[in-house]
Tab-separated table of C-alpha atoms in Angstrom:
chain	number	residue	atom	x	y	z
A	742	UNK	CA	13.756	8.467	-2.942
A	743	UNK	CA	13.026	7.263	-6.222
A	744	UNK	CA	9.962	6.509	-7.480
A	745	UNK	CA	9.183	2.834	-7.930
A	746	UNK	CA	8.016	3.651	-11.662
A	747	UNK	CA	11.610	5.031	-12.516
A	748	UNK	CA	13.242	2.231	-10.629
A	749	UNK	CA	11.549	-0.939	-11.900
A	750	UNK	CA	7.877	-0.941	-10.876
A	751	UNK	CA	8.459	-2.520	-7.301
A	752	UNK	CA	6.244	-1.104	-5.025
A	753	UNK	CA	2.289	-0.610	-5.005
A	754	UNK	CA	2.192	2.534	-4.091
A	755	UNK	CA	4.813	4.060	-5.951
A	756	UNK	CA	3.079	7.345	-6.701
A	757	UNK	CA	2.770	8.216	-3.011
A	758	UNK	CA	6.307	6.931	-2.563
A	759	UNK	CA	8.179	9.900	-4.359
A	760	UNK	CA	5.986	12.365	-6.005
A	761	UNK	CA	2.803	13.203	-3.690
A	762	UNK	CA	-0.327	13.190	-5.463
A	763	UNK	CA	-1.612	16.216	-3.780
A	764	UNK	CA	1.488	18.464	-2.020
A	765	UNK	CA	-0.229	21.556	-0.792
A	766	UNK	CA	-2.602	19.203	1.276
A	767	UNK	CA	0.264	17.300	2.899
A	768	UNK	CA	2.097	20.954	3.542
A	769	UNK	CA	-1.010	22.149	5.318
A	770	UNK	CA	-0.826	18.676	7.687
A	771	UNK	CA	3.310	19.706	7.904
A	772	UNK	CA	1.952	23.453	9.402
A	773	UNK	CA	-0.012	21.510	11.448
A	774	UNK	CA	2.287	19.720	12.957
A	775	UNK	CA	4.954	22.308	13.508
A	776	UNK	CA	2.597	24.614	15.203
A	777	UNK	CA	1.605	21.556	17.402
A	778	UNK	CA	5.394	21.198	18.607
A	779	UNK	CA	5.877	25.192	18.928
A	780	UNK	CA	3.461	25.149	21.076
A	781	UNK	CA	4.877	21.730	22.920
A	782	UNK	CA	8.064	23.644	22.856
A	783	UNK	CA	6.814	27.351	24.020
A	784	UNK	CA	5.575	25.687	27.214
A	785	UNK	CA	8.732	23.636	28.141
A	786	UNK	CA	10.572	26.836	27.358
A	787	UNK	CA	10.847	28.792	30.639
A	788	UNK	CA	12.196	25.397	32.839
A	789	UNK	CA	14.022	24.755	29.923
A	790	UNK	CA	16.243	27.821	29.351
A	791	UNK	CA	16.349	28.239	33.397
A	792	UNK	CA	18.193	24.815	33.257
A	793	UNK	CA	20.563	25.884	30.514
A	794	UNK	CA	21.354	29.540	31.938
A	795	UNK	CA	22.546	26.931	35.265
A	796	UNK	CA	24.301	24.625	33.428
A	797	UNK	CA	24.672	24.781	29.624
A	798	UNK	CA	27.575	22.045	29.308
A	799	UNK	CA	24.890	19.309	31.116
A	800	UNK	CA	22.675	20.544	28.735
A	801	UNK	CA	25.020	20.166	25.731
A	802	UNK	CA	25.664	16.647	26.321
A	803	UNK	CA	22.269	15.395	27.315
A	804	UNK	CA	21.159	16.834	24.200
A	805	UNK	CA	23.808	15.010	22.531
A	806	UNK	CA	23.034	11.461	23.569
A	807	UNK	CA	19.582	12.567	23.001
A	808	UNK	CA	20.869	13.177	19.079
A	809	UNK	CA	23.099	9.945	19.405
A	810	UNK	CA	20.082	7.944	20.182
A	811	UNK	CA	17.573	9.123	17.849
A	812	UNK	CA	20.082	9.035	14.759
A	813	UNK	CA	19.077	5.439	14.714
A	814	UNK	CA	15.800	5.184	13.020
A	815	UNK	CA	13.613	1.828	11.557
A	816	UNK	CA	11.206	2.464	9.281
A	817	UNK	CA	7.448	0.566	9.792
A	818	UNK	CA	6.684	0.939	6.409
A	819	UNK	CA	7.856	1.285	2.630
A	820	UNK	CA	6.608	4.883	2.311
A	821	UNK	CA	8.352	7.624	2.937
A	822	UNK	CA	5.906	9.902	4.737
A	823	UNK	CA	4.772	6.860	6.928
A	824	UNK	CA	6.561	7.614	11.132
A	825	UNK	CA	9.757	5.562	12.028
A	826	UNK	CA	10.403	3.635	14.637
A	827	UNK	CA	13.145	5.735	16.550
A	828	UNK	CA	15.177	3.910	19.676
A	829	UNK	CA	12.699	4.416	22.632
A	830	UNK	CA	10.646	7.142	20.712
A	831	UNK	CA	10.733	10.674	23.050
A	832	UNK	CA	7.343	9.056	25.080
A	833	UNK	CA	9.847	6.079	25.636
A	834	UNK	CA	13.278	7.523	25.822
A	835	UNK	CA	12.163	10.453	28.607
A	836	UNK	CA	9.491	8.298	29.976
A	837	UNK	CA	9.453	10.865	32.781
A	838	UNK	CA	10.413	13.917	31.029
A	839	UNK	CA	6.655	15.219	31.170
A	840	UNK	CA	6.801	15.209	35.491
A	841	UNK	CA	10.439	14.296	36.312
A	842	UNK	CA	12.442	15.753	33.719
A	843	UNK	CA	10.518	19.072	32.630
A	844	UNK	CA	13.604	21.054	31.787
A	845	UNK	CA	14.682	18.801	29.186
A	846	UNK	CA	11.722	18.523	27.120
A	847	UNK	CA	12.289	21.249	25.232
A	848	UNK	CA	15.513	19.991	24.003
A	849	UNK	CA	14.324	16.378	23.667
A	850	UNK	CA	11.562	18.376	20.889
A	851	UNK	CA	14.212	20.198	19.041
A	852	UNK	CA	16.770	17.542	19.229
A	853	UNK	CA	13.516	15.728	17.396
A	854	UNK	CA	12.622	18.071	14.853
A	855	UNK	CA	16.525	18.042	14.071
A	856	UNK	CA	16.736	14.329	13.653
A	857	UNK	CA	13.775	13.276	11.726
A	858	UNK	CA	14.677	16.069	9.081
A	859	UNK	CA	18.261	14.980	8.812
A	860	UNK	CA	16.968	11.266	8.738
A	861	UNK	CA	14.201	12.174	5.982
A	862	UNK	CA	16.093	14.674	4.220
A	863	UNK	CA	13.244	16.674	3.502
A	864	UNK	CA	11.678	19.653	5.912
A	865	UNK	CA	8.260	18.796	5.373
A	866	UNK	CA	8.458	14.774	5.752
A	867	UNK	CA	11.039	15.674	8.957
A	868	UNK	CA	8.285	17.552	10.363
A	869	UNK	CA	5.971	15.263	9.642
A	870	UNK	CA	8.620	12.446	11.173
A	871	UNK	CA	8.299	14.851	14.150
A	872	UNK	CA	4.723	15.145	14.615
A	873	UNK	CA	4.176	11.581	14.714
A	874	UNK	CA	6.872	10.737	17.305
A	875	UNK	CA	5.499	13.209	19.535
A	876	UNK	CA	1.903	13.090	19.511
A	877	UNK	CA	2.219	10.061	22.138
A	878	UNK	CA	3.685	12.746	24.912
A	879	UNK	CA	0.233	13.862	26.379
A	880	UNK	CA	-0.502	10.221	26.851
A	881	UNK	CA	2.674	10.460	28.748
A	882	UNK	CA	1.688	13.524	30.909
A	883	UNK	CA	-1.867	11.785	31.897
A	884	UNK	CA	-0.169	8.386	32.714
A	885	UNK	CA	2.194	9.913	35.322
A	886	UNK	CA	0.640	13.129	36.107
A	887	UNK	CA	0.044	12.505	39.723
A	888	UNK	CA	3.294	10.536	40.154
A	889	UNK	CA	5.858	13.230	38.602
A	890	UNK	CA	8.476	11.388	40.953
A	891	UNK	CA	7.558	8.440	40.670
A	892	UNK	CA	11.121	6.750	39.149
A	893	UNK	CA	12.158	8.001	42.605
A	894	UNK	CA	9.959	6.652	45.037
A	895	UNK	CA	9.868	3.569	43.133
A	896	UNK	CA	13.535	3.318	43.445
A	897	UNK	CA	13.153	3.689	47.110
A	898	UNK	CA	10.711	1.415	47.507
A	899	UNK	CA	11.697	-1.453	45.294
A	900	UNK	CA	13.976	-4.300	46.270
A	901	UNK	CA	14.641	-8.055	44.634
A	902	UNK	CA	12.226	-9.519	46.964
A	903	UNK	CA	8.780	-7.180	46.265
A	904	UNK	CA	9.192	-6.378	42.889
A	905	UNK	CA	5.885	-6.269	41.946
A	906	UNK	CA	4.847	-4.426	45.103
A	907	UNK	CA	1.042	-2.582	44.651
A	908	UNK	CA	2.812	0.584	44.534
A	909	UNK	CA	5.377	-0.280	41.750
A	910	UNK	CA	2.641	-2.162	39.884
A	911	UNK	CA	0.144	0.440	39.849
A	912	UNK	CA	2.127	3.647	39.360
A	913	UNK	CA	4.976	1.842	36.443
A	914	UNK	CA	4.528	-1.545	35.606
A	915	UNK	CA	0.572	-0.417	35.076
A	916	UNK	CA	1.911	2.898	33.214
A	917	UNK	CA	4.370	1.343	30.843
A	918	UNK	CA	1.654	-2.149	29.377
A	919	UNK	CA	-0.526	1.405	28.977
A	920	UNK	CA	2.150	3.253	26.941
A	921	UNK	CA	3.091	0.042	25.237
A	922	UNK	CA	-0.463	-0.823	23.825
A	923	UNK	CA	-1.303	2.552	23.304
A	924	UNK	CA	1.463	4.491	21.661
A	925	UNK	CA	1.772	2.658	18.597
A	926	UNK	CA	-1.988	2.755	17.992
A	927	UNK	CA	-1.321	6.809	18.470
A	928	UNK	CA	1.503	6.373	15.872
A	929	UNK	CA	-0.722	4.689	13.588
A	930	UNK	CA	-3.570	7.227	13.672
A	931	UNK	CA	-0.824	9.818	12.700
A	932	UNK	CA	-0.142	7.619	9.853
A	933	UNK	CA	-3.625	7.429	8.642
A	934	UNK	CA	-4.274	11.029	8.891
A	935	UNK	CA	-0.772	11.323	6.572
A	936	UNK	CA	-2.066	8.862	4.351
A	937	UNK	CA	-5.465	10.391	3.847
A	938	UNK	CA	-3.835	13.672	3.550
A	939	UNK	CA	-1.039	12.718	0.826
A	940	UNK	CA	-4.060	10.833	-0.932
A	941	UNK	CA	-2.616	6.853	-0.191
A	942	UNK	CA	-4.714	3.785	-0.451
A	943	UNK	CA	-5.071	3.789	3.324
A	944	UNK	CA	-5.496	-0.427	2.958
A	945	UNK	CA	-2.441	-0.279	0.134
A	946	UNK	CA	-0.856	1.609	3.271
A	947	UNK	CA	-1.434	-0.663	5.440
A	948	UNK	CA	-0.444	-3.711	3.824
A	949	UNK	CA	3.395	-2.317	3.575
A	950	UNK	CA	3.214	-2.173	7.870
A	951	UNK	CA	5.215	-5.391	9.403
A	952	UNK	CA	3.042	-6.438	12.604
A	953	UNK	CA	5.849	-8.721	14.137
A	954	UNK	CA	8.396	-6.009	14.028
A	955	UNK	CA	6.393	-3.052	15.509
A	956	UNK	CA	5.095	-5.249	17.828
A	957	UNK	CA	8.701	-6.544	17.930
A	958	UNK	CA	10.033	-2.822	19.108
A	959	UNK	CA	7.526	-2.053	21.018
A	960	UNK	CA	8.091	-5.361	23.502
A	961	UNK	CA	12.313	-4.396	23.306
A	962	UNK	CA	10.944	-0.615	24.387
A	963	UNK	CA	9.074	-2.264	27.329
A	964	UNK	CA	11.693	-4.443	28.630
A	965	UNK	CA	14.514	-2.182	28.620
A	966	UNK	CA	12.359	0.496	30.519
A	967	UNK	CA	10.851	-1.833	32.410
A	968	UNK	CA	14.399	-2.432	33.925
A	969	UNK	CA	15.690	1.182	34.897
A	970	UNK	CA	14.443	1.042	38.156
A	971	UNK	CA	17.276	-2.278	38.601
A	972	UNK	CA	19.404	-0.216	37.103
A	973	UNK	CA	19.043	3.128	38.983
A	974	UNK	CA	19.252	1.838	42.453
A	975	UNK	CA	22.659	-0.905	41.440
A	976	UNK	CA	24.137	2.024	40.585
A	977	UNK	CA	22.486	3.410	44.468
A	978	UNK	CA	22.230	6.855	42.799
A	979	UNK	CA	19.820	7.785	44.757
A	980	UNK	CA	16.895	10.439	43.818
A	981	UNK	CA	19.380	13.125	42.255
A	982	UNK	CA	17.711	14.095	39.036
A	983	UNK	CA	20.558	14.845	37.384
A	984	UNK	CA	22.260	11.507	37.827
A	985	UNK	CA	19.297	10.011	37.400
A	986	UNK	CA	19.223	11.219	34.281
A	987	UNK	CA	23.347	10.773	33.524
A	988	UNK	CA	22.438	6.637	33.881
A	989	UNK	CA	19.607	6.911	31.745
A	990	UNK	CA	21.601	8.365	29.234
A	991	UNK	CA	23.894	6.043	29.460
A	992	UNK	CA	21.635	3.083	29.634
A	993	UNK	CA	20.080	4.443	26.412
A	994	UNK	CA	22.965	4.425	24.479
A	995	UNK	CA	23.702	1.159	25.199
A	996	UNK	CA	20.542	0.196	24.348
A	997	UNK	CA	20.528	2.061	21.066
A	998	UNK	CA	23.857	0.441	19.736
A	999	UNK	CA	22.681	-2.792	20.486
A	1000	UNK	CA	19.100	-1.931	18.142
A	1001	UNK	CA	21.955	-0.934	15.877
A	1002	UNK	CA	23.932	-4.085	15.645
A	1003	UNK	CA	20.641	-6.207	15.548
A	1004	UNK	CA	19.579	-4.101	13.015
A	1005	UNK	CA	22.711	-3.869	11.045
A	1006	UNK	CA	23.659	-8.029	11.641
A	1007	UNK	CA	19.779	-8.537	10.537
A	1008	UNK	CA	20.816	-6.289	6.625
A	1009	UNK	CA	24.041	-8.235	6.795
A	1010	UNK	CA	21.574	-11.206	6.579
A	1011	UNK	CA	19.361	-10.074	4.149
A	1012	UNK	CA	21.966	-9.208	2.208
A	1013	UNK	CA	23.694	-12.779	1.691
A	1014	UNK	CA	20.281	-14.004	1.184
A	1015	UNK	CA	19.978	-11.876	-1.980
A	1016	UNK	CA	23.162	-12.514	-3.022
A	1017	UNK	CA	22.028	-16.704	-2.583
A	1018	UNK	CA	19.645	-16.210	-4.924
A	1019	UNK	CA	21.329	-14.022	-6.885
A	1020	UNK	CA	24.183	-17.045	-7.056
A	1021	UNK	CA	21.672	-19.626	-7.249
A	1022	UNK	CA	19.582	-17.907	-10.554
A	1023	UNK	CA	23.446	-17.491	-11.904
A	1024	UNK	CA	24.416	-21.347	-11.322
A	1025	UNK	CA	21.513	-22.266	-13.485
A	1026	UNK	CA	22.828	-20.410	-16.943
A	1027	UNK	CA	21.711	-21.089	-19.830
A	1028	UNK	CA	18.274	-21.296	-18.699
A	1029	UNK	CA	16.360	-23.823	-20.307
A	1030	UNK	CA	14.186	-22.795	-23.630
A	1031	UNK	CA	11.209	-23.871	-22.169
A	1032	UNK	CA	9.742	-22.341	-19.190
A	1033	UNK	CA	12.614	-20.465	-17.955
A	1034	UNK	CA	10.948	-18.386	-15.305
A	1035	UNK	CA	9.988	-21.636	-13.511
A	1036	UNK	CA	13.676	-22.229	-13.197
A	1037	UNK	CA	14.256	-18.730	-11.703
A	1038	UNK	CA	11.396	-18.732	-9.545
A	1039	UNK	CA	12.807	-22.153	-7.849
A	1040	UNK	CA	16.157	-20.724	-8.122
A	1041	UNK	CA	15.038	-17.502	-5.594
A	1042	UNK	CA	12.504	-19.460	-3.151
A	1043	UNK	CA	15.465	-21.744	-2.105
A	1044	UNK	CA	17.507	-18.966	-0.834
A	1045	UNK	CA	14.039	-16.657	0.751
A	1046	UNK	CA	12.820	-17.038	4.073
A	1047	UNK	CA	9.101	-15.781	5.074
A	1048	UNK	CA	9.035	-14.823	1.379
A	1049	UNK	CA	7.408	-16.648	-1.978
A	1050	UNK	CA	8.655	-15.342	-5.450
A	1051	UNK	CA	6.256	-16.578	-8.450
A	1052	UNK	CA	4.978	-15.169	-11.714
A	1053	UNK	CA	2.234	-12.786	-11.979
A	1054	UNK	CA	0.397	-11.669	-15.077
A	1055	UNK	CA	-0.337	-8.819	-13.131
A	1056	UNK	CA	1.411	-6.274	-10.863
A	1057	UNK	CA	-1.474	-4.715	-9.223
A	1058	UNK	CA	-2.537	-7.953	-6.665
A	1059	UNK	CA	-4.465	-6.975	-3.930
A	1060	UNK	CA	-4.684	-10.351	-2.108
A	1061	UNK	CA	-5.893	-9.091	2.027
A	1062	UNK	CA	-3.145	-8.876	4.465
A	1063	UNK	CA	0.059	-8.819	2.492
A	1064	UNK	CA	2.373	-6.710	-0.081
A	1065	UNK	CA	4.122	-7.311	-3.009
A	1066	UNK	CA	6.957	-6.154	-4.808
A	1067	UNK	CA	7.387	-6.734	-8.876
A	1068	UNK	CA	9.494	-7.232	-11.415
A	1069	UNK	CA	10.256	-4.712	-13.808
A	1070	UNK	CA	7.499	-6.444	-17.277
A	1071	UNK	CA	9.071	-9.415	-19.020
A	1072	UNK	CA	7.755	-9.594	-22.532
A	1073	UNK	CA	7.959	-12.837	-24.872
A	1074	UNK	CA	5.891	-11.582	-27.450
A	1075	UNK	CA	2.908	-13.377	-27.075
A	1076	UNK	CA	2.626	-12.746	-23.205
A	1077	UNK	CA	3.664	-10.158	-20.435
A	1078	UNK	CA	4.644	-11.073	-17.043
A	1079	UNK	CA	5.982	-10.188	-13.824
A	1080	UNK	CA	8.288	-11.702	-11.128
A	1081	UNK	CA	6.592	-11.172	-7.900
A	1082	UNK	CA	7.354	-10.986	-4.708
A	1083	UNK	CA	4.731	-11.938	-1.641
A	1084	UNK	CA	5.258	-11.525	2.171
A	1085	UNK	CA	2.357	-11.713	4.742
A	1086	UNK	CA	2.363	-8.184	7.320
A	1087	UNK	CA	3.019	-10.515	10.181
A	1088	UNK	CA	6.460	-11.154	8.397
A	1089	UNK	CA	9.547	-9.393	8.065
A	1090	UNK	CA	8.971	-5.811	6.108
A	1091	UNK	CA	10.336	-5.708	2.680
A	1092	UNK	CA	13.711	-4.065	2.227
A	1093	UNK	CA	16.262	-2.785	-1.331
A	1094	UNK	CA	17.711	-6.345	-0.822
A	1095	UNK	CA	14.841	-7.579	-2.233
A	1096	UNK	CA	13.799	-5.295	-4.972
A	1097	UNK	CA	17.331	-6.245	-5.648
A	1098	UNK	CA	16.729	-10.033	-6.211
A	1099	UNK	CA	14.024	-8.491	-8.287
A	1100	UNK	CA	15.518	-6.715	-10.496
A	1101	UNK	CA	18.431	-8.481	-11.237
A	1102	UNK	CA	16.688	-11.920	-11.413
A	1103	UNK	CA	13.846	-10.450	-13.805
A	1104	UNK	CA	16.962	-8.550	-16.057
A	1105	UNK	CA	18.757	-11.780	-15.918
A	1106	UNK	CA	15.032	-13.843	-17.475
A	1107	UNK	CA	14.700	-11.091	-19.448
A	1108	UNK	CA	18.453	-10.819	-21.166
A	1109	UNK	CA	18.080	-15.051	-21.399
A	1110	UNK	CA	14.604	-14.878	-23.144
A	1111	UNK	CA	16.064	-12.524	-25.745
A	1112	UNK	CA	19.449	-14.604	-26.297
A	1113	UNK	CA	17.043	-17.886	-26.336
A	1114	UNK	CA	15.085	-16.533	-29.004
A	1115	UNK	CA	17.903	-14.848	-31.168
A	1116	UNK	CA	19.890	-18.448	-30.617
A	1117	UNK	CA	16.936	-20.568	-32.160
A	1118	UNK	CA	16.749	-17.975	-35.131
A	1119	UNK	CA	19.952	-18.435	-35.861
A	1120	UNK	CA	19.471	-22.142	-35.436
A	1121	UNK	CA	16.691	-21.938	-37.980
A	1122	UNK	CA	18.385	-20.108	-40.017
A	1123	UNK	CA	21.523	-22.060	-40.320
A	1124	UNK	CA	19.464	-25.383	-40.553
A	1125	UNK	CA	17.047	-25.017	-43.109
A	1126	UNK	CA	17.163	-23.949	-46.256
A	1127	UNK	CA	15.087	-20.717	-47.048
A	1128	UNK	CA	13.709	-21.649	-49.886
A	1129	UNK	CA	11.689	-24.973	-49.391
A	1130	UNK	CA	12.471	-24.428	-45.622
A	1131	UNK	CA	13.581	-28.274	-45.384
A	1132	UNK	CA	16.826	-29.296	-43.466
A	1133	UNK	CA	20.284	-28.511	-44.864
A	1134	UNK	CA	22.089	-30.868	-45.619
A	1135	UNK	CA	24.499	-30.934	-43.052
A	1136	UNK	CA	21.758	-30.749	-40.583
A	1137	UNK	CA	20.165	-33.335	-42.127
A	1138	UNK	CA	22.978	-35.650	-41.546
A	1139	UNK	CA	23.099	-35.187	-37.789
A	1140	UNK	CA	19.336	-35.661	-37.750
A	1141	UNK	CA	19.974	-38.744	-39.389
A	1142	UNK	CA	22.904	-39.825	-37.007
A	1143	UNK	CA	20.428	-38.688	-33.690
A	1144	UNK	CA	18.131	-40.944	-34.780
A	1145	UNK	CA	20.233	-43.774	-35.538
A	1146	UNK	CA	21.550	-42.963	-31.997
A	1147	UNK	CA	18.035	-42.996	-30.452
A	1148	UNK	CA	16.797	-46.390	-32.212
A	1149	UNK	CA	16.984	-48.957	-30.430
A	1150	UNK	CA	17.731	-51.156	-33.119
A	1151	UNK	CA	20.145	-49.039	-34.654
A	1152	UNK	CA	18.162	-48.814	-37.763
A	1153	UNK	CA	17.033	-46.406	-39.709
A	1154	UNK	CA	14.793	-45.791	-43.433
A	1155	UNK	CA	15.950	-43.141	-45.617
A	1156	UNK	CA	13.344	-42.318	-49.230
A	1157	UNK	CA	15.121	-40.791	-52.004
A	1158	UNK	CA	12.907	-39.220	-54.937
A	1159	UNK	CA	13.776	-36.578	-57.208
A	1160	UNK	CA	11.181	-33.940	-58.836
A	1161	UNK	CA	10.731	-34.611	-62.315
A	1162	UNK	CA	10.963	-31.859	-64.817
A	1163	UNK	CA	11.757	-29.080	-62.330
A	1164	UNK	CA	13.976	-28.136	-65.376
A	1165	UNK	CA	10.947	-28.148	-68.221
A	1166	UNK	CA	8.948	-25.873	-65.556
A	1167	UNK	CA	11.384	-23.570	-64.611
A	1168	UNK	CA	12.345	-23.041	-68.833
A	1169	UNK	CA	9.134	-22.401	-69.709
A	1170	UNK	CA	6.944	-20.536	-66.436
A	1171	UNK	CA	10.299	-19.116	-65.200
A	1172	UNK	CA	12.061	-19.537	-61.835
A	1173	UNK	CA	9.753	-17.480	-59.845
A	1174	UNK	CA	7.009	-21.005	-60.828
A	1175	UNK	CA	10.235	-23.326	-60.121
A	1176	UNK	CA	10.518	-22.439	-56.550
A	1177	UNK	CA	6.982	-21.980	-55.576
A	1178	UNK	CA	7.166	-25.754	-57.141
A	1179	UNK	CA	10.205	-26.646	-54.756
A	1180	UNK	CA	8.317	-24.852	-51.500
A	1181	UNK	CA	4.789	-26.472	-51.892
A	1182	UNK	CA	7.118	-29.959	-52.573
A	1183	UNK	CA	8.953	-29.131	-48.990
A	1184	UNK	CA	5.443	-28.319	-47.434
A	1185	UNK	CA	3.889	-31.293	-48.560
A	1186	UNK	CA	6.540	-33.614	-47.142
A	1187	UNK	CA	6.984	-31.488	-44.018
């Protein structure tokens, strides 16, 4: 991932996104995560190998289904080392793997590692993501320790007329609710540990999260899992473990595709907003000579929702509960400023399209300022005499016409006079002094 400095200074934590400040410490953390994951694989290895020897084709199919589901990932933070929200992460994907499907847990962990490394495009970052994703599995073991076959019992005792019977609430809904609250907290703690090892300012990193996104995805996962007994009972499959897992995989794939569709539509909507902002700025060209940045900001805000664009003299704003993106520095000679974009942690997260807006519109603004400066210079050179600074004849006539047009009574007075003895000054003192006399007269008239 390219660093913010090489892009356009858009992220407040650029050094942390691309070049981790202390790679050695982060490598140590990755090794610790790898050892924990290896221990988890070893715990489930016997049951996994036994199931694979019995039915290798089915295990391969299930692993492929896991891979398809986990390929979808959504970043919760703009920091590369932060955890990702995977579709029904293993703690929710195989909610019952710790008790009901122990023989596929090993393959689930392996697939999680593979997908994390693929999506992160880095072995070290992939191990960190896999460890953070799998961290809540001990919580699942605790919640369902005494009811390893809770799903089949829930199906058998479940009925539409008794949707909230005490057994289902105590052994199914209540653990799910606890998990829904605890899992984001566990993953957040893992992120904080990672940020500490990477020496990323924790407060700054926390501002990059979107709480609305985290809560929405957790709620979506919860609602999807709550209906698993309904789906399995509707399929009338009984309590056969293999059939239960197969149907569960089909439902999970459907849910993954649904989230992929929602995410794609969201990205398309964001891209449309970005194009609208850029089009709004383009429609305002040429930008006015006076405060053109205000025109650009106003046009960007017209096309954005839940974000605010403004002009900032600094690129290190640190307002509590907000995160920022900045354009490249824009210089006017006497002043340097930035186009800044602000969002609350309760709003949608930043995306690359938001950075594109700042890049493009900042470039348009900088180019407009340069053109305006050059046009003003050329106009000054064309309309003024280089010696005296007075208007040239053509510019003077044009100025008179504009004065006449602006005058209510269409009347303009002109005073004409000459400089006496200028030839004598030139002959006696030289043309240098004569030019100085002309400049002095021009300054006094001005």
